[in-house]
Short mmCIF file of C-alpha atoms (C1' of nucleotides) in Angstrom, two decimals:
data_model
loop_
_atom_site.label_atom_id
_atom_site.label_comp_id
_atom_site.label_asym_id
_atom_site.label_seq_id
_atom_site.Cartn_x
_atom_site.Cartn_y
_atom_site.Cartn_z
CA MET A 1 -0.18 -0.08 -0.10
CA SER A 2 0.95 3.94 0.22
CA LYS A 3 3.04 3.97 3.11
CA LYS A 4 6.00 6.39 0.69
CA ILE A 5 3.85 9.07 -0.07
CA GLU A 6 5.62 11.70 -1.64
CA THR A 7 5.95 14.95 -0.35
CA SER A 8 5.92 17.67 -2.64
CA SER A 9 6.65 20.55 -0.38
CA ASP A 10 9.59 23.47 0.80
CA ASP A 11 8.33 22.85 3.91
CA PRO A 12 11.25 21.91 6.59
CA SER A 13 9.92 20.29 8.72
CA GLY A 14 10.04 17.47 6.60
CA GLY A 15 6.42 17.69 5.13
CA SER A 16 4.57 15.70 7.44
CA ARG A 17 1.54 17.70 7.85
CA VAL A 18 0.32 16.48 3.92
CA SER A 19 1.55 12.80 3.82
CA ALA A 20 -1.21 12.89 7.09
CA ARG A 21 -4.03 13.50 5.79
CA ASP A 22 -2.91 11.01 3.34
CA GLN A 23 -1.76 8.14 5.41
CA ALA A 24 -4.71 8.16 7.73
CA VAL A 25 -7.19 7.88 5.10
CA ALA A 26 -4.74 4.46 3.30
CA LEU A 27 -4.87 3.19 7.20
CA SER A 28 -8.68 3.88 7.40
CA GLU A 29 -9.50 1.69 4.69
CA ARG A 30 -12.41 -0.93 5.07
CA SER A 31 -12.47 0.30 8.90
CA VAL A 32 -16.29 1.28 9.82
CA ASP A 33 -15.24 4.51 11.33
CA VAL A 34 -12.26 6.47 12.78
CA LEU A 35 -12.99 8.38 15.98
CA PRO A 36 -12.98 12.01 16.71
CA GLU A 37 -13.05 13.42 13.71
CA GLY A 38 -9.57 13.77 12.62
CA ARG A 39 -7.99 12.74 15.58
CA LEU A 40 -5.84 10.26 13.89
CA GLU A 41 -4.47 12.41 10.84
CA GLN A 42 -3.43 14.96 13.85
CA LEU A 43 -1.89 11.72 15.58
CA LEU A 44 -0.23 10.93 12.04
CA GLY A 45 1.00 14.45 11.83
CA GLU A 46 3.13 14.70 15.03
CA GLY A 47 5.59 11.97 13.10
CA ARG A 48 6.22 9.69 15.23
CA PRO A 49 5.29 5.90 15.95
CA LEU A 50 2.77 5.01 17.65
CA THR A 51 1.36 3.32 19.75
CA ILE A 52 -1.00 1.07 18.88
CA LYS A 53 -3.06 -0.92 21.25
CA LEU A 54 -5.40 -4.72 20.83
CA GLY A 55 -7.61 -6.36 23.92
CA ILE A 56 -7.64 -9.21 23.87
CA ASP A 57 -9.38 -11.85 25.62
CA PRO A 58 -7.71 -14.66 26.89
CA THR A 59 -10.49 -17.08 27.62
CA ALA A 60 -10.77 -18.49 23.65
CA PRO A 61 -6.87 -18.89 22.43
CA ASP A 62 -8.48 -20.66 19.03
CA ILE A 63 -7.90 -17.21 16.24
CA HIS A 64 -10.36 -17.21 13.40
CA LEU A 65 -10.58 -14.97 10.91
CA GLY A 66 -13.04 -12.79 12.11
CA HIS A 67 -9.75 -11.79 14.72
CA ALA A 68 -7.71 -11.21 10.95
CA VAL A 69 -9.92 -8.51 10.09
CA VAL A 70 -9.06 -6.17 13.33
CA LEU A 71 -4.65 -8.66 13.03
CA GLY A 72 -4.63 -7.31 9.82
CA LYS A 73 -5.20 -3.96 10.08
CA LEU A 74 -3.01 -4.22 12.66
CA ARG A 75 -0.38 -5.40 10.56
CA ASP A 76 -1.19 -2.30 7.99
CA PHE A 77 0.05 0.54 11.01
CA GLN A 78 2.93 -1.91 11.66
CA ASP A 79 3.96 -1.95 7.85
CA ALA A 80 3.21 2.04 7.69
CA GLY A 81 6.30 2.42 11.09
CA HIS A 82 4.21 2.73 14.48
CA SER A 83 4.01 -0.46 17.11
CA VAL A 84 1.60 -2.81 18.73
CA VAL A 85 0.71 -3.85 21.93
CA LEU A 86 -1.40 -6.59 22.61
CA ILE A 87 -2.95 -6.20 26.44
CA ILE A 88 -3.59 -10.00 27.31
CA GLY A 89 -6.49 -9.57 29.79
CA ASP A 90 -5.91 -12.05 32.14
CA PHE A 91 -6.45 -9.91 34.43
CA THR A 92 -10.63 -9.84 34.41
CA ALA A 93 -10.56 -13.90 32.96
CA ARG A 94 -9.02 -14.32 36.01
CA VAL A 95 -11.46 -12.57 37.78
CA GLY A 96 -14.61 -14.28 36.07
CA ASP A 97 -16.89 -12.59 34.37
CA PRO A 98 -20.42 -14.17 35.54
CA SER A 99 -22.17 -12.25 32.52
CA GLY A 100 -24.01 -12.70 29.13
CA ARG A 101 -27.63 -14.91 28.58
CA SER A 102 -26.69 -18.34 29.83
CA ALA A 103 -22.76 -18.60 28.71
CA GLN A 104 -21.01 -17.77 32.14
CA ARG A 105 -17.94 -17.10 31.48
CA PRO A 106 -15.73 -19.37 32.98
CA MET A 107 -12.50 -18.40 36.24
CA LEU A 108 -9.75 -19.62 34.18
CA GLU A 109 -6.63 -20.33 36.03
CA PRO A 110 -3.52 -19.01 36.54
CA GLU A 111 -1.75 -21.48 33.85
CA GLU A 112 -4.75 -21.99 31.72
CA ILE A 113 -4.42 -18.32 31.02
CA ASP A 114 -0.69 -18.01 29.98
CA ALA A 115 -1.61 -21.39 27.55
CA ASN A 116 -4.01 -19.36 26.06
CA ALA A 117 -1.85 -16.53 26.16
CA ARG A 118 1.39 -18.50 24.63
CA THR A 119 -0.89 -20.10 21.67
CA PHE A 120 -2.24 -16.30 21.14
CA GLN A 121 0.43 -14.96 20.60
CA ASP A 122 1.80 -17.76 18.33
CA GLN A 123 -1.42 -17.72 16.08
CA ALA A 124 -1.03 -13.58 15.85
CA PHE A 125 2.56 -13.91 14.66
CA LYS A 126 1.32 -15.74 11.94
CA ILE A 127 -0.71 -11.72 11.14
CA LEU A 128 1.15 -9.79 13.19
CA ASP A 129 5.13 -8.23 12.66
CA ARG A 130 6.92 -9.95 15.37
CA ASP A 131 9.34 -6.90 15.98
CA ARG A 132 6.87 -4.15 16.31
CA THR A 133 4.69 -6.49 18.63
CA GLU A 134 4.59 -5.93 22.85
CA VAL A 135 2.96 -7.93 24.38
CA ARG A 136 1.49 -7.11 28.00
CA PHE A 137 -0.44 -9.08 30.58
CA ASN A 138 -3.18 -6.02 32.04
CA SER A 139 -3.35 -7.81 35.91
CA GLU A 140 0.11 -6.03 35.25
CA TRP A 141 -0.77 -2.64 36.16
CA LEU A 142 -4.65 -3.65 37.08
CA ARG A 143 -3.83 -5.57 39.87
CA MET A 144 -3.60 -2.72 41.99
CA PRO A 145 -4.38 -1.62 45.93
CA PRO A 146 -7.96 -1.22 46.56
CA GLU A 147 -7.74 2.77 47.06
CA ASP A 148 -6.72 3.15 43.47
CA LEU A 149 -9.07 0.96 41.97
CA LEU A 150 -11.52 3.15 43.87
CA GLY A 151 -9.87 5.65 42.71
CA LEU A 152 -10.62 4.80 39.22
CA MET A 153 -13.97 4.24 40.12
CA ALA A 154 -14.38 6.99 41.22
CA ARG A 155 -13.13 9.13 37.91
CA THR A 156 -16.92 7.83 36.12
CA THR A 157 -20.01 7.40 36.38
CA VAL A 158 -22.75 4.39 36.46
CA ALA A 159 -25.16 6.84 34.00
CA GLN A 160 -22.41 7.16 31.90
CA LEU A 161 -21.61 3.15 31.88
CA LEU A 162 -24.77 3.21 31.21
CA GLU A 163 -24.89 4.89 27.73
CA ARG A 164 -23.85 2.06 26.62
CA GLU A 165 -26.47 1.38 24.74
CA ASP A 166 -27.25 -3.19 25.80
CA PHE A 167 -27.24 -2.36 29.06
CA ARG A 168 -29.68 -0.14 28.81
CA ASN A 169 -31.59 -2.74 26.82
CA ARG A 170 -31.12 -5.75 29.46
CA MET A 171 -31.95 -3.05 32.18
CA GLU A 172 -34.96 -2.31 30.53
CA ALA A 173 -35.45 -5.88 29.88
CA ASP A 174 -35.10 -6.15 33.07
CA GLU A 175 -32.17 -9.31 32.56
CA PRO A 176 -29.06 -8.89 35.52
CA ILE A 177 -25.78 -6.94 34.85
CA SER A 178 -22.74 -7.79 37.13
CA ALA A 179 -21.46 -5.17 38.65
CA LEU A 180 -18.54 -6.34 37.06
CA GLU A 181 -19.42 -6.19 32.79
CA LEU A 182 -20.22 -2.64 34.56
CA LEU A 183 -17.03 -1.89 35.02
CA TYR A 184 -15.03 -3.59 32.86
CA PRO A 185 -14.54 -0.44 29.93
CA LEU A 186 -13.25 0.93 32.90
CA LEU A 187 -10.92 -1.16 33.44
CA GLN A 188 -10.04 -1.83 29.84
CA GLY A 189 -9.88 1.65 29.37
CA TYR A 190 -7.23 2.13 32.24
CA ASP A 191 -4.89 0.01 30.21
CA SER A 192 -5.10 2.75 27.43
CA VAL A 193 -3.71 4.81 30.27
CA ALA A 194 -0.31 2.57 31.38
CA ILE A 195 0.58 1.82 28.02
CA GLY A 196 -0.08 5.20 26.75
CA ALA A 197 -2.25 4.27 23.77
CA ASP A 198 -2.43 6.32 20.43
CA VAL A 199 -4.95 4.33 18.67
CA GLU A 200 -7.10 1.22 19.78
CA LEU A 201 -8.07 -0.57 17.22
CA GLY A 202 -11.50 -3.46 17.84
CA GLY A 203 -14.44 -3.98 15.99
CA THR A 204 -17.48 -2.63 15.61
CA ASP A 205 -19.06 -4.39 18.86
CA GLN A 206 -16.11 -2.37 21.00
CA THR A 207 -17.16 0.69 19.75
CA PHE A 208 -18.55 2.07 23.28
CA ASN A 209 -15.31 0.34 25.22
CA LEU A 210 -13.24 1.72 23.20
CA LEU A 211 -14.69 5.40 23.04
CA PHE A 212 -15.10 4.49 27.18
CA GLY A 213 -10.67 4.44 27.24
CA ARG A 214 -10.95 7.69 25.10
CA ALA A 215 -12.55 8.83 28.82
CA VAL A 216 -10.16 6.95 30.92
CA GLN A 217 -7.17 8.23 29.36
CA ALA A 218 -8.88 12.33 30.26
CA SER A 219 -9.21 11.96 33.58
CA TYR A 220 -5.91 10.86 33.85
CA GLU A 221 -4.93 13.68 31.82
CA THR A 222 -2.66 11.28 29.36
CA GLY A 223 -3.40 11.83 25.57
CA GLN A 224 -6.65 10.41 24.18
CA GLN A 225 -5.81 7.48 21.54
CA ALA A 226 -8.45 8.00 18.12
CA ILE A 227 -10.30 4.73 17.65
CA MET A 228 -11.03 2.76 14.76
CA THR A 229 -13.86 -0.04 14.36
CA MET A 230 -13.08 -2.67 11.84
CA PRO A 231 -16.18 -5.25 10.67
CA ILE A 232 -17.87 -7.90 12.21
CA LEU A 233 -16.50 -10.80 9.82
CA PRO A 234 -19.96 -12.85 9.27
CA GLY A 235 -19.42 -16.79 10.66
CA LEU A 236 -19.92 -19.59 7.60
CA ASP A 237 -23.24 -20.14 8.82
CA GLY A 238 -23.45 -16.42 7.07
CA LEU A 239 -25.87 -14.74 9.92
CA ARG A 240 -24.20 -14.16 12.57
CA ARG A 241 -20.78 -12.53 13.75
CA MET A 242 -17.50 -15.73 13.65
CA SER A 243 -17.13 -17.13 16.64
CA LYS A 244 -15.19 -20.47 18.09
CA SER A 245 -18.42 -20.66 21.02
CA LEU A 246 -20.91 -20.96 17.90
CA GLY A 247 -18.91 -23.28 16.13
CA ASN A 248 -19.37 -21.24 12.42
CA TYR A 249 -15.66 -20.05 12.12
CA VAL A 250 -12.46 -20.82 10.18
CA GLY A 251 -9.24 -21.36 12.44
CA VAL A 252 -6.54 -20.03 11.22
CA THR A 253 -4.35 -23.18 12.62
CA ASP A 254 -7.01 -25.14 10.74
CA PRO A 255 -5.66 -28.04 8.57
CA PRO A 256 -5.30 -26.07 4.47
CA ASP A 257 -7.48 -28.50 3.73
CA GLU A 258 -10.23 -28.00 6.26
CA MET A 259 -9.12 -24.28 5.76
CA PHE A 260 -10.61 -24.67 2.03
CA GLY A 261 -13.52 -27.00 2.56
CA LYS A 262 -14.92 -24.35 4.98
CA LEU A 263 -14.58 -21.69 2.82
CA MET A 264 -15.92 -23.40 0.05
CA SER A 265 -18.95 -23.90 2.04
CA ILE A 266 -20.04 -20.28 3.18
CA PRO A 267 -23.24 -18.87 1.33
CA ASP A 268 -22.61 -16.35 -1.35
CA ALA A 269 -24.36 -13.91 -0.20
CA VAL A 270 -21.23 -13.27 2.50
CA LEU A 271 -18.38 -14.18 -0.35
CA PRO A 272 -18.15 -9.96 -1.28
CA GLU A 273 -16.87 -9.43 3.08
CA TYR A 274 -15.12 -12.02 2.90
CA ARG A 275 -13.02 -11.03 -0.52
CA SER A 276 -12.66 -7.53 0.61
CA LEU A 277 -12.20 -7.92 4.33
CA LEU A 278 -9.61 -10.65 4.28
CA LEU A 279 -7.57 -10.28 0.58
CA PRO A 280 -7.66 -6.57 0.87
CA GLY A 281 -6.03 -5.10 -2.65
CA LEU A 282 -7.30 -8.26 -4.66
CA VAL A 283 -9.22 -6.71 -7.62
CA ASP A 284 -12.16 -8.15 -8.27
CA THR A 285 -12.80 -9.89 -11.43
CA ASP A 286 -16.66 -11.13 -12.76
CA GLN A 287 -15.93 -14.95 -11.86
CA PRO A 288 -18.89 -16.63 -11.38
CA PRO A 289 -19.23 -17.11 -7.67
CA ASN A 290 -17.89 -20.83 -7.08
CA LEU A 291 -14.64 -19.44 -8.53
CA ALA A 292 -14.19 -16.25 -6.65
CA LYS A 293 -14.49 -18.26 -4.22
CA ARG A 294 -12.24 -20.91 -5.07
CA GLU A 295 -9.90 -17.86 -5.85
CA MET A 296 -10.86 -16.15 -2.26
CA ALA A 297 -10.09 -20.30 -0.12
CA ARG A 298 -6.38 -21.22 -2.10
CA LEU A 299 -5.01 -17.69 -1.50
CA LEU A 300 -5.73 -17.43 2.43
CA VAL A 301 -5.08 -21.18 2.60
CA ASP A 302 -1.70 -20.44 1.03
CA ARG A 303 -1.93 -17.33 3.53
CA PHE A 304 -1.82 -19.16 6.22
CA HIS A 305 0.03 -22.35 5.04
CA GLY A 306 2.30 -21.10 2.84
CA GLU A 307 2.40 -20.63 -0.89
CA GLY A 308 0.97 -23.48 -2.49
CA ALA A 309 -0.63 -25.34 0.15
CA GLY A 310 -4.08 -23.88 -1.97
CA GLU A 311 -3.70 -24.69 -5.32
CA GLU A 312 -2.72 -28.51 -2.87
CA ALA A 313 -5.77 -28.18 -0.95
CA GLU A 314 -8.19 -27.68 -4.16
CA THR A 315 -7.26 -30.34 -5.46
CA ALA A 316 -7.58 -32.54 -2.04
CA PHE A 317 -10.90 -30.90 -2.83
CA ASP A 318 -11.83 -31.56 -5.82
CA ARG A 319 -10.85 -35.38 -5.33
CA VAL A 320 -13.29 -35.50 -2.29
CA PHE A 321 -15.92 -33.16 -3.15
CA VAL A 322 -16.24 -33.10 -6.92
CA GLN A 323 -15.64 -36.53 -7.99
CA ARG A 324 -16.40 -38.23 -4.62
CA GLU A 325 -13.28 -40.04 -3.68
CA ALA A 326 -11.05 -41.14 -0.85
CA PRO A 327 -8.66 -38.17 -0.03
CA GLU A 328 -4.86 -39.68 -0.79
CA GLU A 329 -3.69 -39.75 2.69
CA VAL A 330 -6.64 -41.54 4.45
CA ALA A 331 -5.66 -41.62 8.60
CA GLU A 332 -5.23 -45.55 9.15
CA TYR A 333 -6.88 -47.14 12.24
CA VAL A 334 -6.51 -50.28 13.96
CA VAL A 335 -8.88 -53.33 14.37
CA THR A 336 -7.53 -56.11 16.51
CA GLY A 337 -11.26 -58.36 16.57
CA ASP A 338 -12.62 -60.99 13.70
CA PRO A 339 -15.17 -59.80 12.70
CA VAL A 340 -15.08 -56.68 12.95
CA HIS A 341 -18.03 -55.02 14.23
CA LEU A 342 -18.10 -51.61 12.63
CA PRO A 343 -20.43 -49.37 14.98
CA ALA A 344 -17.65 -49.77 17.39
CA GLU A 345 -15.08 -49.42 15.54
CA LEU A 346 -16.67 -46.68 13.71
CA ALA A 347 -16.96 -44.78 16.66
CA ALA A 348 -13.34 -45.26 17.62
CA ALA A 349 -12.01 -43.91 14.79
CA PHE A 350 -14.26 -41.19 14.02
CA GLY A 351 -14.73 -40.09 17.96
CA THR A 352 -18.23 -40.69 17.48
CA SER A 353 -21.05 -42.60 19.16
CA ARG A 354 -21.92 -46.63 17.82
CA SER A 355 -25.33 -45.33 18.48
CA GLU A 356 -24.27 -42.25 15.80
CA VAL A 357 -22.70 -44.91 12.96
CA ARG A 358 -25.49 -47.35 13.68
CA ARG A 359 -28.11 -44.10 12.69
CA VAL A 360 -25.70 -42.82 9.48
CA ILE A 361 -25.29 -46.72 8.29
CA ASP A 362 -29.23 -47.05 8.29
CA GLN A 363 -29.84 -43.98 6.17
CA GLY A 364 -27.48 -45.08 3.87
CA GLY A 365 -24.18 -43.29 4.75
CA LEU A 366 -21.53 -45.15 5.10
CA LYS A 367 -19.29 -46.44 2.25
CA ILE A 368 -17.02 -49.16 1.42
CA GLU A 369 -13.77 -48.49 -0.76
CA GLY A 370 -16.74 -46.33 -2.56
CA GLU A 371 -20.13 -49.04 -2.70
CA VAL A 372 -22.99 -47.97 0.18
CA LEU A 373 -23.29 -50.82 2.98
CA GLY A 374 -26.18 -51.65 4.15
CA PRO A 375 -26.83 -51.83 7.73
CA ASP A 376 -27.19 -55.80 7.02
CA SER A 377 -23.99 -56.62 7.73
CA LEU A 378 -22.63 -55.04 10.44
CA ASP A 379 -19.74 -56.89 10.92
CA LEU A 380 -17.73 -57.72 8.31
CA PRO A 381 -14.87 -60.79 8.69
CA LEU A 382 -11.64 -59.05 8.96
CA VAL A 383 -9.96 -60.00 6.11
CA ASP A 384 -12.66 -57.70 3.75
CA ALA A 385 -12.14 -54.94 6.50
CA ASP A 386 -8.38 -54.92 6.39
CA GLY A 387 -6.45 -52.26 3.91
CA ARG A 388 -10.08 -51.29 3.24
CA VAL A 389 -11.41 -47.13 3.39
CA PHE A 390 -15.16 -46.31 5.12
CA GLN A 391 -16.40 -43.38 4.13
CA LEU A 392 -18.71 -42.15 7.07
CA GLY A 393 -21.08 -39.27 5.60
CA LYS A 394 -19.67 -36.84 3.09
CA ARG A 395 -16.28 -36.21 4.93
CA ARG A 396 -15.60 -38.96 7.67
CA PHE A 397 -12.56 -41.55 5.66
CA VAL A 398 -10.87 -44.51 7.20
CA ARG A 399 -8.50 -46.87 6.89
CA LEU A 400 -8.69 -49.96 8.65
CA VAL A 401 -6.68 -52.01 9.23
CA SER A 402 -5.96 -54.93 11.29
CA GLY A 403 -3.13 -54.80 13.84
"C1'" G B 1 -33.94 -9.24 55.42
"C1'" G B 2 -39.10 -10.09 53.06
"C1'" G B 3 -41.95 -12.28 49.04
"C1'" G B 4 -42.57 -14.62 44.38
"C1'" G B 5 -41.54 -17.15 39.57
"C1'" A B 6 -37.53 -20.80 37.53
"C1'" G B 7 -34.69 -24.99 36.96
"C1'" U B 8 -36.38 -30.46 30.70
"C1'" G B 9 -32.70 -33.81 26.02
"C1'" C B 10 -26.96 -29.67 21.36
"C1'" C B 11 -30.11 -24.70 22.30
"C1'" C B 12 -35.16 -22.86 22.79
"C1'" G B 13 -39.22 -24.31 24.19
"C1'" A B 14 -44.35 -27.85 25.90
"C1'" G B 15 -45.58 -31.10 28.79
"C1'" U B 16 -48.81 -30.89 36.27
"C1'" G B 17 -49.46 -38.78 37.92
"C1'" G B 18 -50.43 -43.65 33.44
"C1'" U B 19 -48.12 -45.56 25.46
"C1'" U B 20 -42.79 -39.66 27.02
"C1'" A B 21 -36.96 -40.70 24.76
"C1'" A B 22 -40.55 -37.01 26.07
"C1'" A B 23 -45.12 -32.01 21.41
"C1'" G B 24 -43.00 -27.43 18.55
"C1'" G B 25 -39.20 -24.35 16.63
"C1'" G B 26 -33.84 -23.95 15.66
"C1'" G B 27 -29.11 -26.18 15.39
"C1'" A B 28 -26.74 -30.49 13.27
"C1'" C B 29 -25.95 -34.66 10.48
"C1'" U B 30 -28.14 -38.29 6.58
"C1'" G B 31 -29.86 -38.84 1.52
"C1'" G B 32 -31.92 -36.77 -3.12
"C1'" C B 33 -30.46 -31.92 -6.33
"C1'" U B 34 -26.17 -29.37 -6.61
"C1'" G B 35 -21.23 -25.42 -6.45
"C1'" U B 36 -19.17 -29.25 0.57
"C1'" A B 37 -23.80 -22.23 -2.06
"C1'" A B 38 -28.82 -20.24 -1.37
"C1'" A B 39 -33.84 -23.16 -1.89
"C1'" C B 40 -36.19 -27.45 -2.33
"C1'" C B 41 -37.43 -32.99 -1.06
"C1'" A B 42 -37.15 -37.28 2.23
"C1'" G B 43 -35.14 -39.18 6.86
"C1'" U B 44 -32.66 -38.72 11.45
"C1'" U B 45 -30.86 -36.30 16.27
"C1'" G B 46 -29.62 -39.83 24.87
"C1'" G B 47 -26.73 -45.04 25.10
"C1'" C B 48 -25.57 -49.71 24.92
"C1'" U B 49 -23.55 -56.28 23.38
"C1'" C B 50 -30.37 -52.81 19.18
"C1'" U B 51 -36.56 -56.35 16.89
"C1'" G B 52 -34.12 -55.73 23.36
"C1'" C B 53 -31.76 -54.07 26.80
"C1'" C B 54 -30.15 -49.35 30.31
"C1'" U B 55 -29.82 -44.34 31.43
"C1'" A B 56 -32.45 -39.32 31.47
"C1'" C B 57 -36.94 -33.87 32.63
"C1'" A B 58 -30.76 -29.45 38.68
"C1'" C B 59 -29.50 -32.29 42.69
"C1'" A B 60 -30.68 -35.78 46.57
"C1'" G B 61 -34.48 -38.43 49.40
"C1'" G B 62 -39.89 -39.92 49.92
"C1'" U B 63 -45.08 -40.67 48.03
"C1'" U B 64 -47.25 -44.20 44.22
"C1'" C B 65 -48.51 -50.46 41.39
"C1'" G B 66 -47.06 -46.11 37.82
"C1'" A B 67 -43.44 -39.15 38.45
"C1'" A B 68 -40.61 -35.00 34.47
"C1'" U B 69 -45.28 -34.06 36.25
"C1'" C B 70 -47.37 -34.85 44.76
"C1'" C B 71 -43.99 -34.22 49.24
"C1'" U B 72 -39.18 -32.82 52.08
"C1'" G B 73 -34.38 -30.88 52.09
"C1'" U B 74 -30.36 -28.89 49.03
"C1'" C B 75 -27.95 -26.31 45.20
"C1'" U B 76 -28.42 -22.67 41.13
"C1'" C B 77 -30.73 -18.16 38.66
"C1'" C B 78 -34.42 -14.69 38.11
"C1'" C B 79 -38.16 -10.48 39.88
"C1'" C B 80 -40.69 -7.44 43.26
"C1'" C B 81 -40.48 -5.41 48.52
"C1'" A B 82 -36.99 -3.76 52.57
#
RNA sequence: GGGGGAGUGCCCGAGUGGUUAAAGGGGACUGGCUGUAAACCAGUUGGCUCUGCCUACACAGGUUCGAAUCCUGUCUCCCCCA
């Protein structure tokens, strides 16, 4: 992108003023909001590397493509010479927040948090530039004496906190809001004070929290950050946001074939969003949706698994789903008894229940070397099973071998 | 502190003593169609040594020939008053 902006001025200060605007425009690409108006440009005009903040929740370590949207934007900032501070919210995770419908967020043990934080970092560095990233844990500064905490709390009013739309809705609906939940914006706003954030990024759902960070900064009389919100990527169902708990996500560490397959299964309706958010700069040609989807899947698999991985995944995909053949590499599972009791062995091989296997068999979903096997023969002589590829449903394959 | 209400299968949600493994919906899965898209049709959706057996309606006891449904205790959650 345009990080080298020519400055044609005779301004001895280096012309940063001229380029600040262009930089701000370039960096704002794909974002939904950049607030307040002009603040980002002003900061860029200072001509120094900015500190860009992203707060993450260590309860779910797996990064998926939804995170990739925000991380990709962080990367843009890094490429423009700014540095990123990744804040792991270990403090709040350790306290545990019982809010939100029925889903009680579990209190995490320190070890779990550390493990999650590490996994998260490993995955995040598939996108971020390691050299321009600093990782901090917010327990570092949030574990403060109670009087300081109270001092922090004194800086805001309940009314301010309740400005948040979803709080107001829940109040009106008589739904519970935990005190911690209420204070959450305050704590995460303090993170901005602690690291001296110039810019904070997040999804559009974080707008209130991000803005609140400005208020907290103001009360501490530090510089106030600009905030930038990115669109929320829809999940594989095309309806709800991509999230691990909804099970509609593509993890950045998903194996190539799986990643390719998942991407092919998204509804056409969200394809444009996927392409523009995940593959910025890719020229959109007039391809049919099917081909556009393939191209996207290829490129994304390449990005996370290396050049060429996308094509391999596509080949494997065609083999299994277009030509309906078994994949080239099929996992083996060792069976011992003779005859082979299929419900038991296949359930074990695929990690499901025997009843489930029986059900699928009853519905004609079991194939042996491409031939449908009916519910009549649940026990196969070992010689008939040994070395054969079994397919359960569309996508579960295993080769049974005698041990 | 007082009063009221609620806890059902992956989720939501019927069901207030007897074909109830438990209506209905969502989701998911299987088969068909196909571009692993959408739409649509059909079926499945607790477990198992599967024409049968076992375990299930927060947990533990109890009443009954028989309970998700009645009683007691425990836990959890929500609302109202203070």
